[in-house]
Coordinates of C-alpha atoms and ligand atoms in Angstrom, one line a residue:
M1 CA 154.3 55.7 -56.4
T2 CA 154.8 58.4 -53.4
Y3 CA 151.9 59.0 -51.2
Q4 CA 151.0 62.2 -49.3
N5 CA 149.1 63.1 -46.8
F6 CA 145.7 64.9 -47.3
L7 CA 146.0 68.2 -45.4
A8 CA 142.5 70.1 -45.6
G9 CA 142.1 69.7 -49.7
R10 CA 145.7 69.7 -50.4
W11 CA 148.2 67.1 -50.6
V12 CA 151.2 67.6 -48.7
D13 CA 154.4 65.4 -48.1
G14 CA 155.3 63.6 -44.9
D15 CA 157.3 64.9 -42.2
A16 CA 158.9 61.4 -42.2
A17 CA 158.7 58.2 -44.1
L18 CA 157.5 54.7 -42.6
A19 CA 157.9 51.5 -44.6
V20 CA 154.6 49.4 -45.1
E21 CA 155.0 45.6 -45.3
D22 CA 153.1 42.9 -47.2
P23 CA 152.3 40.7 -44.3
A24 CA 152.3 37.8 -46.3
T25 CA 155.9 38.2 -47.8
G26 CA 157.6 40.8 -45.4
Q27 CA 158.4 42.8 -48.7
T28 CA 157.9 46.8 -48.3
V29 CA 155.1 47.9 -50.1
A30 CA 155.5 51.6 -50.2
E31 CA 156.9 54.4 -47.8
A32 CA 154.0 56.1 -46.1
P33 CA 154.1 59.9 -45.1
L34 CA 154.2 60.5 -41.3
A35 CA 152.6 63.5 -40.3
G36 CA 154.4 65.3 -37.3
E37 CA 153.6 67.8 -35.2
A38 CA 153.2 70.9 -37.7
T39 CA 151.5 68.9 -40.6
V40 CA 149.1 68.1 -37.2
A41 CA 148.7 71.5 -35.8
R42 CA 148.0 72.9 -39.7
A43 CA 145.0 70.5 -40.0
L44 CA 144.3 71.4 -36.6
E45 CA 143.8 75.0 -37.4
A46 CA 142.0 74.2 -40.6
A47 CA 139.5 72.2 -38.9
R48 CA 138.7 74.7 -36.6
A49 CA 138.3 77.3 -39.3
S50 CA 136.0 75.0 -41.3
A51 CA 133.8 74.4 -38.5
D52 CA 134.0 78.0 -37.3
R53 CA 132.7 79.1 -40.7
G54 CA 130.4 76.0 -41.3
D55 CA 131.5 74.7 -44.5
L56 CA 129.2 71.8 -43.8
A57 CA 126.8 72.7 -41.3
A58 CA 125.8 75.8 -43.4
M59 CA 125.0 74.0 -46.4
R60 CA 121.1 72.9 -47.5
P61 CA 121.0 69.2 -45.8
Q62 CA 119.7 67.6 -49.0
A63 CA 122.8 69.5 -50.8
R64 CA 124.7 67.6 -48.1
A65 CA 123.2 64.6 -48.5
D66 CA 123.9 64.9 -52.3
L67 CA 127.6 65.0 -51.5
M68 CA 127.6 62.2 -49.1
R69 CA 126.3 60.1 -52.4
A70 CA 128.7 61.6 -54.7
V71 CA 131.3 60.7 -52.2
A72 CA 129.8 57.1 -52.1
R73 CA 130.2 57.1 -55.9
E74 CA 133.9 58.0 -55.7
I75 CA 134.5 55.2 -53.3
R76 CA 133.2 52.6 -55.7
A77 CA 135.3 53.9 -58.3
L78 CA 138.1 54.3 -56.9
A79 CA 137.9 50.4 -55.2
V80 CA 139.6 48.8 -58.4
G81 CA 143.0 50.3 -57.8
G82 CA 142.4 50.4 -53.8
A83 CA 141.3 47.1 -53.0
P84 CA 144.5 45.1 -54.5
L85 CA 146.9 48.4 -52.6
L86 CA 144.5 47.2 -49.6
S87 CA 145.0 43.8 -49.9
R88 CA 148.7 43.9 -50.1
E89 CA 149.3 46.2 -47.2
S90 CA 146.9 44.3 -44.7
G91 CA 147.3 41.0 -45.7
K92 CA 143.8 40.3 -46.3
R93 CA 141.8 38.9 -49.0
L94 CA 141.3 40.4 -52.2
S95 CA 137.4 40.2 -51.9
D96 CA 137.5 41.3 -48.5
A97 CA 139.2 44.5 -49.4
R98 CA 136.7 45.1 -52.1
G99 CA 134.0 44.3 -49.7
E100 CA 135.7 47.2 -47.3
F101 CA 135.7 49.7 -50.2
D102 CA 131.8 48.8 -50.8
E103 CA 131.0 49.0 -47.3
A104 CA 133.0 52.3 -46.9
A105 CA 130.9 53.5 -49.9
A106 CA 127.4 52.4 -48.5
Y107 CA 128.1 54.4 -44.9
F108 CA 128.1 57.1 -47.4
D109 CA 125.3 56.2 -48.9
Y110 CA 123.5 55.4 -45.8
Y111 CA 124.0 58.6 -43.8
G112 CA 123.5 60.7 -47.2
G113 CA 120.3 59.4 -46.9
L114 CA 119.9 60.7 -43.0
A115 CA 121.6 63.9 -43.9
D116 CA 118.5 65.9 -44.6
K117 CA 116.5 64.1 -41.8
I118 CA 118.1 65.0 -38.6
E119 CA 115.2 66.3 -37.0
G120 CA 114.8 68.6 -33.5
K121 CA 111.3 69.0 -31.3
H122 CA 109.0 71.1 -30.7
I123 CA 108.4 71.0 -26.6
P124 CA 105.0 72.6 -25.5
L125 CA 105.5 75.4 -22.4
G126 CA 102.0 76.6 -23.0
P127 CA 100.2 79.4 -24.8
D128 CA 103.0 82.2 -23.6
Y129 CA 106.1 80.3 -24.8
V130 CA 107.2 78.9 -28.3
D131 CA 110.3 75.8 -27.4
Y132 CA 112.2 74.2 -29.7
T133 CA 115.1 71.8 -29.9
V134 CA 117.9 71.8 -32.7
Y135 CA 120.8 69.2 -33.5
E136 CA 123.9 71.7 -34.3
P137 CA 127.1 69.6 -35.4
V138 CA 130.0 69.2 -32.6
G139 CA 132.6 71.0 -34.6
V140 CA 135.7 69.3 -34.8
S141 CA 135.5 65.5 -35.0
A142 CA 139.1 64.1 -34.4
Q143 CA 138.9 60.1 -35.8
I144 CA 141.6 57.3 -34.9
V145 CA 141.5 54.3 -37.1
P146 CA 142.9 51.0 -35.9
W147 CA 144.7 48.8 -39.1
N148 CA 142.1 45.7 -39.2
F149 CA 139.6 47.2 -41.2
P150 CA 141.4 50.9 -42.0
V151 CA 138.9 52.4 -44.9
S152 CA 135.7 50.7 -43.8
L153 CA 136.1 52.1 -40.1
A154 CA 137.5 55.2 -41.2
A155 CA 134.0 55.6 -42.7
R156 CA 131.9 54.2 -40.3
S157 CA 132.8 57.2 -38.6
L158 CA 133.6 60.0 -40.9
A159 CA 130.4 59.7 -42.9
P160 CA 128.0 60.5 -39.7
A161 CA 130.7 62.9 -38.9
L162 CA 130.1 64.8 -42.5
A163 CA 126.3 64.2 -42.7
A164 CA 125.8 66.3 -39.6
G165 CA 128.1 68.9 -40.8
N166 CA 131.5 68.3 -38.9
A167 CA 135.0 69.2 -39.7
V168 CA 136.7 65.8 -39.4
I169 CA 140.5 64.9 -39.1
V170 CA 141.2 61.3 -39.3
K171 CA 144.1 59.5 -38.3
S172 CA 145.2 56.2 -40.2
P173 CA 146.5 53.6 -38.9
E174 CA 150.4 53.4 -39.1
L175 CA 150.5 49.5 -40.3
D176 CA 148.1 49.8 -43.4
P177 CA 147.5 53.3 -44.3
L178 CA 147.9 53.3 -48.4
A179 CA 144.3 52.8 -48.9
M180 CA 143.0 55.4 -46.7
T181 CA 144.5 57.7 -49.2
L182 CA 141.9 56.8 -51.9
L183 CA 139.3 57.4 -49.4
A184 CA 140.8 61.1 -49.0
R185 CA 140.8 61.3 -52.8
A186 CA 137.2 60.2 -53.1
L187 CA 135.9 63.0 -50.9
Q188 CA 138.0 65.7 -52.7
R189 CA 136.7 64.1 -56.3
A190 CA 133.0 64.8 -54.6
G191 CA 134.1 68.1 -53.6
V192 CA 133.8 67.9 -50.1
P193 CA 134.6 71.8 -48.6
E194 CA 138.5 72.3 -48.6
G195 CA 139.1 72.3 -44.7
A196 CA 136.4 70.0 -43.6
V197 CA 138.5 67.2 -44.1
S198 CA 141.9 66.1 -43.3
V199 CA 143.1 62.5 -43.8
L200 CA 146.7 61.9 -41.8
N201 CA 149.1 59.4 -41.2
G202 CA 150.9 59.4 -38.4
L203 CA 152.4 57.5 -35.7
G204 CA 149.9 56.5 -32.6
R205 CA 152.1 58.5 -29.7
E206 CA 153.1 61.3 -31.8
A207 CA 150.3 62.5 -34.3
G208 CA 147.3 60.5 -32.5
A209 CA 148.1 61.8 -29.1
R210 CA 148.5 65.7 -30.4
L211 CA 145.6 65.2 -32.0
V212 CA 143.5 63.7 -28.9
A213 CA 144.9 66.2 -26.7
A214 CA 144.3 69.2 -29.0
P215 CA 142.0 72.0 -27.7
E216 CA 140.9 72.6 -31.1
V217 CA 139.1 69.5 -31.0
D218 CA 135.6 69.2 -29.7
Q219 CA 135.0 65.5 -30.1
I220 CA 137.3 62.2 -30.4
V221 CA 136.4 59.3 -31.9
F222 CA 138.7 56.1 -31.1
T223 CA 138.9 52.8 -32.5
G224 CA 141.3 50.6 -31.5
S225 CA 143.1 48.8 -28.1
V226 CA 142.4 49.3 -24.9
P227 CA 145.6 50.6 -23.2
T228 CA 145.3 52.9 -25.8
G229 CA 141.7 53.9 -25.6
Q230 CA 142.2 54.8 -21.9
A231 CA 145.2 56.8 -23.0
V232 CA 142.6 58.5 -25.1
L233 CA 140.1 58.7 -22.5
R234 CA 142.7 60.4 -19.8
A235 CA 143.9 63.2 -22.7
A236 CA 139.7 63.5 -23.4
A237 CA 139.3 64.2 -19.5
E238 CA 142.4 67.0 -19.6
T239 CA 140.7 68.7 -22.0
V240 CA 137.0 68.1 -21.1
T241 CA 136.4 66.6 -24.8
P242 CA 133.7 64.1 -25.2
A243 CA 135.4 60.8 -26.5
L244 CA 133.5 57.8 -28.2
V245 CA 135.7 54.6 -27.4
E246 CA 135.2 51.5 -29.5
L247 CA 137.7 48.8 -27.8
G248 CA 138.3 44.8 -27.8
G249 CA 136.1 42.0 -27.6
K250 CA 136.0 38.5 -26.1
S251 CA 132.9 37.6 -27.9
A252 CA 131.4 34.1 -27.0
A253 CA 129.1 31.9 -28.8
V254 CA 126.8 29.8 -27.1
V255 CA 125.8 26.4 -28.6
F256 CA 123.1 24.7 -27.6
E257 CA 122.5 20.4 -28.2
D258 CA 119.9 21.5 -30.5
A259 CA 122.1 23.9 -33.0
D260 CA 122.3 22.9 -36.7
L261 CA 126.2 22.5 -37.1
D262 CA 126.2 23.3 -40.8
T263 CA 125.0 26.3 -39.9
L264 CA 127.3 26.5 -36.6
M265 CA 130.5 25.6 -38.7
H266 CA 130.1 28.3 -41.6
S267 CA 129.5 30.7 -38.6
V268 CA 132.9 29.5 -37.3
R269 CA 134.4 29.8 -40.5
G270 CA 133.9 33.4 -40.7
G271 CA 133.6 34.6 -37.1
I272 CA 136.9 33.6 -36.3
F273 CA 139.0 32.9 -39.7
F274 CA 137.9 35.9 -41.3
N275 CA 140.6 38.5 -41.9
A276 CA 142.9 35.9 -39.6
G277 CA 140.7 36.5 -36.7
Q278 CA 141.8 40.0 -36.5
V279 CA 138.4 41.2 -36.1
C280 CA 137.3 43.2 -32.9
S281 CA 133.6 41.2 -32.8
A282 CA 135.2 37.8 -33.8
M283 CA 133.8 34.6 -32.2
S284 CA 137.0 34.1 -30.0
R285 CA 135.1 31.6 -27.8
L286 CA 132.9 29.1 -28.2
L287 CA 130.7 27.5 -25.4
V288 CA 129.4 24.4 -26.8
H289 CA 126.8 22.2 -25.0
R290 CA 128.6 19.1 -23.3
S291 CA 126.3 16.8 -25.6
V292 CA 127.4 17.6 -28.6
Y293 CA 131.3 19.2 -27.3
A294 CA 133.3 16.4 -28.7
R295 CA 131.8 16.1 -32.1
T296 CA 131.7 19.8 -32.4
V297 CA 135.5 20.3 -31.3
E298 CA 136.3 17.6 -34.4
A299 CA 134.7 20.0 -36.7
C300 CA 135.6 22.8 -36.1
A301 CA 139.9 21.3 -35.8
A302 CA 139.2 19.8 -39.2
L303 CA 138.0 23.1 -40.4
A304 CA 141.0 24.4 -39.2
K305 CA 143.1 22.3 -40.6
G306 CA 141.8 22.3 -44.1
L307 CA 142.0 25.9 -44.3
K308 CA 144.8 26.6 -47.2
P309 CA 147.5 29.8 -46.9
G310 CA 148.7 32.0 -48.9
H311 CA 148.6 35.5 -50.3
G312 CA 145.3 37.6 -49.7
L313 CA 146.0 38.9 -53.7
D314 CA 145.0 35.0 -54.5
E315 CA 141.9 34.9 -52.5
A316 CA 143.8 32.3 -50.0
E317 CA 141.6 30.4 -47.4
H318 CA 144.0 31.7 -44.8
T319 CA 145.7 35.1 -44.7
P320 CA 148.6 36.2 -42.2
V321 CA 148.3 38.2 -39.7
I322 CA 149.3 42.1 -39.7
S323 CA 153.1 42.1 -38.4
A324 CA 155.6 40.2 -36.9
A325 CA 155.0 41.5 -33.2
Q326 CA 151.1 40.8 -33.8
L327 CA 152.4 37.3 -34.3
A328 CA 154.6 37.1 -31.9
R329 CA 152.1 38.0 -29.1
I330 CA 149.8 35.6 -30.1
E331 CA 152.1 32.8 -30.4
A332 CA 153.5 33.4 -26.9
L333 CA 149.9 32.7 -25.3
M334 CA 150.0 29.6 -26.9
P335 CA 151.8 27.9 -23.9
T336 CA 149.8 29.6 -21.3
A337 CA 146.7 27.8 -22.9
R338 CA 148.5 24.2 -22.3
H339 CA 149.8 25.5 -18.7
D340 CA 146.0 26.5 -18.0
G341 CA 145.0 22.5 -18.7
A342 CA 143.5 23.3 -22.4
V343 CA 144.2 21.2 -25.4
I344 CA 145.3 22.5 -28.8
A345 CA 143.1 20.6 -31.3
A346 CA 144.5 22.0 -34.5
G347 CA 147.3 24.7 -35.0
G348 CA 149.0 26.5 -32.2
A349 CA 152.0 28.1 -33.6
R350 CA 153.0 30.0 -36.9
L351 CA 153.2 28.4 -40.5
D352 CA 156.6 27.5 -41.4
R353 CA 156.8 29.9 -44.1
P354 CA 157.9 33.5 -45.3
G355 CA 155.1 36.3 -43.7
H356 CA 153.3 36.4 -40.8
F357 CA 151.0 33.4 -40.9
M358 CA 149.9 31.8 -37.4
A359 CA 148.0 28.3 -38.3
P360 CA 144.3 28.2 -37.8
T361 CA 144.1 27.6 -33.9
V362 CA 141.3 25.4 -32.1
I363 CA 142.3 25.3 -28.5
A364 CA 139.6 22.8 -26.8
D365 CA 138.7 22.4 -22.8
V366 CA 139.4 26.0 -21.9
L367 CA 138.9 27.0 -18.4
P368 CA 136.6 30.3 -18.7
S369 CA 139.7 31.9 -16.4
A370 CA 142.3 30.6 -18.4
R371 CA 144.5 33.4 -19.6
V372 CA 143.2 32.4 -23.4
A373 CA 139.8 32.7 -22.5
Q374 CA 140.2 36.3 -20.4
Q375 CA 142.7 38.1 -23.2
E376 CA 141.6 39.7 -26.2
I377 CA 144.1 37.4 -29.0
F378 CA 143.0 39.0 -32.1
G379 CA 144.5 36.0 -34.2
P380 CA 143.0 33.1 -35.7
V381 CA 142.4 31.4 -32.5
L382 CA 139.3 29.8 -31.4
C383 CA 138.6 28.6 -27.7
V384 CA 135.9 25.9 -27.2
T385 CA 134.7 25.4 -23.6
P386 CA 131.8 22.6 -22.8
F387 CA 129.0 23.7 -20.4
D388 CA 126.3 21.8 -19.1
T389 CA 123.4 24.2 -18.2
E390 CA 122.1 27.4 -19.7
A391 CA 122.5 29.4 -17.0
E392 CA 126.5 28.5 -16.9
A393 CA 126.5 29.2 -20.1
I394 CA 125.4 32.4 -19.9
R395 CA 128.0 33.1 -16.7
I396 CA 130.7 32.0 -18.9
A397 CA 129.9 33.8 -21.8
N398 CA 129.6 37.3 -19.2
G399 CA 132.5 36.4 -17.5
T400 CA 135.2 38.3 -19.2
E401 CA 135.9 42.4 -18.8
F402 CA 134.8 42.5 -22.6
G403 CA 131.1 43.0 -23.7
L404 CA 131.0 43.9 -27.2
V405 CA 129.1 41.2 -29.6
A406 CA 127.8 37.2 -28.3
G407 CA 125.5 34.8 -30.2
V408 CA 123.4 32.0 -29.6
F409 CA 122.8 28.7 -31.7
T410 CA 119.5 27.2 -31.1
R411 CA 116.6 25.8 -33.2
D412 CA 114.2 27.0 -29.9
L413 CA 113.0 30.3 -30.3
S414 CA 112.1 30.8 -26.6
R415 CA 115.6 29.6 -25.4
A416 CA 117.5 31.9 -28.5
L417 CA 115.6 35.3 -27.0
R418 CA 115.8 34.4 -23.4
T419 CA 119.7 33.9 -23.8
A420 CA 120.1 36.7 -26.0
H421 CA 118.4 39.1 -23.3
R422 CA 120.5 37.9 -20.7
L423 CA 124.1 38.2 -22.6
R424 CA 126.2 41.2 -21.5
A425 CA 127.2 42.5 -25.0
G426 CA 125.9 45.3 -27.1
Q427 CA 124.5 43.2 -30.1
V428 CA 123.9 39.2 -30.0
F429 CA 123.4 37.4 -33.2
V430 CA 121.3 34.4 -33.1
N431 CA 122.4 31.5 -35.6
E432 CA 124.3 33.6 -37.5
W433 CA 127.7 35.5 -36.4
F434 CA 127.8 38.9 -37.9
A435 CA 124.0 39.4 -38.8
G436 CA 123.4 42.6 -39.2
G437 CA 125.3 45.2 -40.8
I438 CA 125.5 49.1 -41.2
A439 CA 122.1 49.8 -40.3
T440 CA 122.2 48.3 -37.0
P441 CA 123.8 49.9 -33.7
F442 CA 127.3 48.2 -32.9
G443 CA 129.3 48.7 -29.8
G444 CA 130.3 47.7 -26.4
I445 CA 130.0 47.2 -22.6
G446 CA 132.8 47.3 -20.0
K447 CA 136.0 47.0 -21.3
S448 CA 134.7 47.1 -24.7
G449 CA 133.5 50.6 -24.8
F450 CA 130.9 52.8 -24.9
G451 CA 128.8 54.4 -27.7
R452 CA 127.1 53.1 -30.5
E453 CA 128.5 53.2 -34.1
K454 CA 126.3 52.4 -37.3
G455 CA 122.8 52.7 -37.7
V456 CA 120.3 55.8 -37.2
E457 CA 121.6 55.8 -33.8
A458 CA 125.6 56.6 -34.6
L459 CA 124.3 59.9 -36.6
Y460 CA 123.4 61.3 -32.9
N461 CA 126.9 61.0 -31.9
Y462 CA 127.9 63.7 -34.1
V463 CA 125.3 66.4 -33.0
R464 CA 124.6 68.3 -30.0
T465 CA 121.0 69.3 -28.7
K466 CA 120.3 72.7 -28.1
N467 CA 117.5 74.2 -27.0
I468 CA 115.8 77.4 -27.9
A469 CA 112.9 78.7 -25.4
I470 CA 111.2 81.9 -25.9
A471 CA 108.9 83.8 -24.1
L472 CA 106.1 85.3 -26.3
H473 CA 105.2 88.4 -23.7
G474 CA 108.4 90.1 -24.0
Ligands
NAD501 P1 145.9 50.1 -31.2 O1 145.2 50.8 -30.2 O2 147.2 49.9 -31.3 O3 146.0 51.8 -32.1 C1 144.7 52.5 -32.5 C2 144.9 53.9 -33.1 O4 145.1 54.5 -32.2 C3 145.8 53.7 -34.5 O5 145.9 54.4 -35.4 C4 147.3 54.1 -33.5 O6 148.4 54.7 -34.4 C5 146.7 55.3 -32.5 N1 146.9 55.5 -31.0 C6 147.8 54.5 -30.8 N2 148.7 55.4 -29.4 C7 147.8 56.5 -29.2 C8 147.5 57.6 -28.6 N3 148.6 57.6 -27.0 N4 147.1 58.9 -28.6 C9 146.1 58.0 -29.7 N5 146.0 57.7 -30.4 C10 146.9 56.5 -30.7 O7 144.7 49.2 -32.1 P2 145.2 48.6 -32.9 O8 146.0 47.5 -32.8 O9 145.2 49.1 -34.5 O10 143.7 47.8 -33.4 C11 143.4 46.4 -33.4 C12 142.3 47.0 -31.5 O11 141.2 47.5 -31.9 C13 141.8 45.5 -31.2 O12 141.8 45.4 -29.8 C14 140.6 45.6 -31.6 O13 139.7 45.0 -30.9 C15 140.3 46.9 -31.6 N6 138.9 47.2 -32.4 C16 137.8 47.7 -32.1 C17 136.9 48.1 -32.9 C18 135.1 48.3 -32.3 O14 134.7 48.7 -33.5 N7 134.8 47.9 -31.1 C19 136.8 48.0 -34.1 C20 138.0 47.2 -34.9 C21 139.4 47.5 -34.0

């Protein structure tokens, strides 16, 4: 099968091709098209024209809502073929790939439901005036997507942007762009106006950098790593373009002595080993009260050692990381952990098999200052640290430059809430990692970025306020 870029309602060949690899085998899945300079320029021109014509903005809001729901239906229909493709190109389990398509569809349903509820305000200025605010679409939204959840993260920004009436250009991640083609097909089949959306694949330093520097763009939405986010913000500063950046994390779960071990282990399984730990909001640190520390480390190590590796299409318990480079980066951090005084309780090296498999890893006795406790690893690696007091736990949890999510495990409600309020994070989970969903605002503090995605709040990223002040005595 040949893949193309979706350029303003039409399918066009790539200007170059890039082999997309199956991370579980190292074999090529297909060649992805790369959008070069001229293709990006055409998408920018089409998006600008669509925004200026108001293709989506001028639709009746209820019609836009119907359109969003039609996109959701098309995504669900395409998931049957899309999920295996996503599983192959990203390495993730088939059920998780399916879950990504379901989540993408859910974003379109959710923001479709809000498309006709973007209501302004009347502001009283006395009897001689009428004053009101309206929310206008921002115009052209350029959205850059990372590889860990390409389909659902693309939908996370695309759905509210379209629901609010914008034109959008999405740049898919070069490592696993194939399934995103189906997202474009769903938009096309649902009848999104030509020009209102382009989905391009291209290299970050070329297509991505070109997009974020473009004067045609009214807004940048970036999800990815801190260094790239910083480059994007520098580009945005040049053109004074508003940018929303959702970056990395080093999120900690605080486990008090009364926490239920089974509940906790369920969250550890999902929190750090789901998607081979390649989750921005992964539970990458576990801070455990000293009185239950030894048995918790033991349970985590047993869990990690018991996970059977294999192909995502076979629903293996443990799947590969995305690339050889990512595996090498993760593995290179292991000696630093030992050097910093930690103990590898499980894993700690790549698995001896084809593909890019890092063993599920548990590192115990990690000092809060250790490199593995400070740096985002983005792999199946859990760092465990003991604490003695609540204040110490909060200090350690808050002691990185990130602040994406955090967690508290305790049966004591007062302590749970007290701790949740003191944790420096955009979202805090109590007794279940990843509690929350598409309706709950999500985003970071510090180097985890700023702005909030998901929920009603995120819709307002994609509009700007205009005030109309009318004198009645003129
Ligand atoms: P990355 O920063 O390498 O790439 C992200 C995207 O940016 C890709 O599409 C890439 O092509 C593009 N890009 C690269 N250079 C660019 C440039 N100069 N200008 C514009 N675009 C450019 O990130 P990644 O490795 O794909 O993703 C992993 C990172 O993403 C992790 O740090 C993870 O924590 C983060 N992430 C954050 C969230 C969140 O919501 N906070 C969600 C998922 C992933």
